[in-house]
PDB file of C-alpha atoms in Angstrom:
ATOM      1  CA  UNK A  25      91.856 111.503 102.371  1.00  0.00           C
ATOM      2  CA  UNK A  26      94.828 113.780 103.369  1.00  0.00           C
ATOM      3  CA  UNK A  27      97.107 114.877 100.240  1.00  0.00           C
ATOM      4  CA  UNK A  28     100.493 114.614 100.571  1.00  0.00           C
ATOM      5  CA  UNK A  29     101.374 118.213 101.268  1.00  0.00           C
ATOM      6  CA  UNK A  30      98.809 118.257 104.225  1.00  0.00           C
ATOM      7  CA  UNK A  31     100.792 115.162 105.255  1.00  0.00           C
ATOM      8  CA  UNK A  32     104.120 117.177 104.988  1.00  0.00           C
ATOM      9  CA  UNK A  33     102.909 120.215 106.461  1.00  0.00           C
ATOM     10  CA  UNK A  34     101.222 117.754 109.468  1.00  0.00           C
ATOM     11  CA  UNK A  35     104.636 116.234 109.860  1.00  0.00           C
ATOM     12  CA  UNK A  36     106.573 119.575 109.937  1.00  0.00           C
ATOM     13  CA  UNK A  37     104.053 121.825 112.438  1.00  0.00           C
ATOM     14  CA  UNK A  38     106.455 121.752 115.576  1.00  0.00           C
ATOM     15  CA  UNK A  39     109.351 123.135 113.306  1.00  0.00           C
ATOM     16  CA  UNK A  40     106.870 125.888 111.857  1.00  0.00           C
ATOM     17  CA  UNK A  41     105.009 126.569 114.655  1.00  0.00           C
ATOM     18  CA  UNK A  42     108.191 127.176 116.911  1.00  0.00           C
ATOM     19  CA  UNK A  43     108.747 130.139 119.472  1.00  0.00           C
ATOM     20  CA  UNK A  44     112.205 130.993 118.322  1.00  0.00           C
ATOM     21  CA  UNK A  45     111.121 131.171 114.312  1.00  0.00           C
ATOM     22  CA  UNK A  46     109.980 134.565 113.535  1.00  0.00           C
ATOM     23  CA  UNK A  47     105.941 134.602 112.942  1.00  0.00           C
ATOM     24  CA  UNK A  48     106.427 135.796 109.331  1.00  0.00           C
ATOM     25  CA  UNK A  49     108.445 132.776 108.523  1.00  0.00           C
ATOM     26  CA  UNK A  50     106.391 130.692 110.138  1.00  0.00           C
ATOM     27  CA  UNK A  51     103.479 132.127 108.360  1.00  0.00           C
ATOM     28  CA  UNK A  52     105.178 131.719 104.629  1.00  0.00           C
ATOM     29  CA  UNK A  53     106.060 128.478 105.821  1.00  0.00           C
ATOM     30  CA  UNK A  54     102.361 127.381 106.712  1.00  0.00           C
ATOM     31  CA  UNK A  55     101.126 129.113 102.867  1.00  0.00           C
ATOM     32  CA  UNK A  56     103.787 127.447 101.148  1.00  0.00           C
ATOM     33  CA  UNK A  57     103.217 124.007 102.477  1.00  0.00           C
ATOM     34  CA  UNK A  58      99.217 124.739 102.006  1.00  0.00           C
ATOM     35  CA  UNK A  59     100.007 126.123  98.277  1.00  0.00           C
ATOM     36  CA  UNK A  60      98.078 129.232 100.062  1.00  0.00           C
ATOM     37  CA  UNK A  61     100.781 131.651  97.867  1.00  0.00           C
ATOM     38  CA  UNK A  62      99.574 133.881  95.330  1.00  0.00           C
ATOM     39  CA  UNK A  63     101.214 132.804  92.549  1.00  0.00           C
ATOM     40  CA  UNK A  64      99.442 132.960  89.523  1.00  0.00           C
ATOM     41  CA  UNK A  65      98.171 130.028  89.219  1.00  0.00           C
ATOM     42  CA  UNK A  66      96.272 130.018  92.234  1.00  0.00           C
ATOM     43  CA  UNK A  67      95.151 133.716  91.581  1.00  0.00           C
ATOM     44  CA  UNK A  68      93.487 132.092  88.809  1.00  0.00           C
ATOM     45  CA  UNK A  69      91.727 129.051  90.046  1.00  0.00           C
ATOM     46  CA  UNK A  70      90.509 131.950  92.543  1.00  0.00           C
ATOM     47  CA  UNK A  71      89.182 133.937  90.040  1.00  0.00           C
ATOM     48  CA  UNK A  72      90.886 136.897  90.561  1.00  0.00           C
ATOM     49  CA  UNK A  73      92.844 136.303  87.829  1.00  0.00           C
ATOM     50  CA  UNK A  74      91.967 135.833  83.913  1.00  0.00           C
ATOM     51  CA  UNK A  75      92.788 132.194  82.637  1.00  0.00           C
ATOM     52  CA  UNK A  76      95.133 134.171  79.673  1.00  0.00           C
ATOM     53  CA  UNK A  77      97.464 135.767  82.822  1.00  0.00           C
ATOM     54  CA  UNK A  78      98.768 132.132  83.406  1.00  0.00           C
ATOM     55  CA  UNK A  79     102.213 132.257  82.218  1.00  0.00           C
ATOM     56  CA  UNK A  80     105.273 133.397  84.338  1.00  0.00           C
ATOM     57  CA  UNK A  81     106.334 136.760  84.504  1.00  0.00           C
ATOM     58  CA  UNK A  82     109.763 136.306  85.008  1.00  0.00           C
ATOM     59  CA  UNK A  83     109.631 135.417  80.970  1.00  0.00           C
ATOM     60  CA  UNK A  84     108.861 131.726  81.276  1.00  0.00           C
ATOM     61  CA  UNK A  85     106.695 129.995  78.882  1.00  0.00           C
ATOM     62  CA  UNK A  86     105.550 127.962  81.843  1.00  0.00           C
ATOM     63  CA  UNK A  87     102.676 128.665  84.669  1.00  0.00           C
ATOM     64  CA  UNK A  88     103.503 130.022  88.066  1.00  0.00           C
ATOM     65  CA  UNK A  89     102.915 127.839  90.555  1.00  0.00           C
ATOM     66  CA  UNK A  90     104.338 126.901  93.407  1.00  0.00           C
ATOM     67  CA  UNK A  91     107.206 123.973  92.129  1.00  0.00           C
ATOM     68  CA  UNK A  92     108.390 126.421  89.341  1.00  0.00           C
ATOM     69  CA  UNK A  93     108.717 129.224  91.687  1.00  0.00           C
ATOM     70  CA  UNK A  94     110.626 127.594  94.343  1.00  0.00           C
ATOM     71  CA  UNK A  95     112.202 124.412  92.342  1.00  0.00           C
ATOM     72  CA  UNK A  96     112.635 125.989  89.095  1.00  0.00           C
TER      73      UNK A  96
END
């Protein structure tokens, strides 16, 4: 079964994958609709991380991820 953001980022491949967007947008596009961005919490679930390193370090008292970064 496909999640949702694989259904988004299926949907929205001819936009990201186009000539006249530069690759490095493109590319951020592709991570950020695949939660493929290191943010924190993925660092974590990666083990790269420590579990105690969760919080925000912009001084949040809430976890990085990717709907806090970019709808926060």
């Amino acid at each position: 079964m496909m999640s949702s953001v694989n259904i988004v980022a299926a949907d929205h491949s001819n936009a990201i994958w186009n000539n006249e967007v530069p690759l490095n947008v493109s590319l951020f596009a592709w991570r950020l609709l695949r939660n493929r961005l290191p943010t924190t919490n993925n660092l974590i679930r990666r083990h790269i991380l420590h579990h105690n390193a969760q919080l925000c370090v912009g001084g949040y008292d809430v976890m990085e991820d990717i709907d806090h970064l970019f709808l926060s």
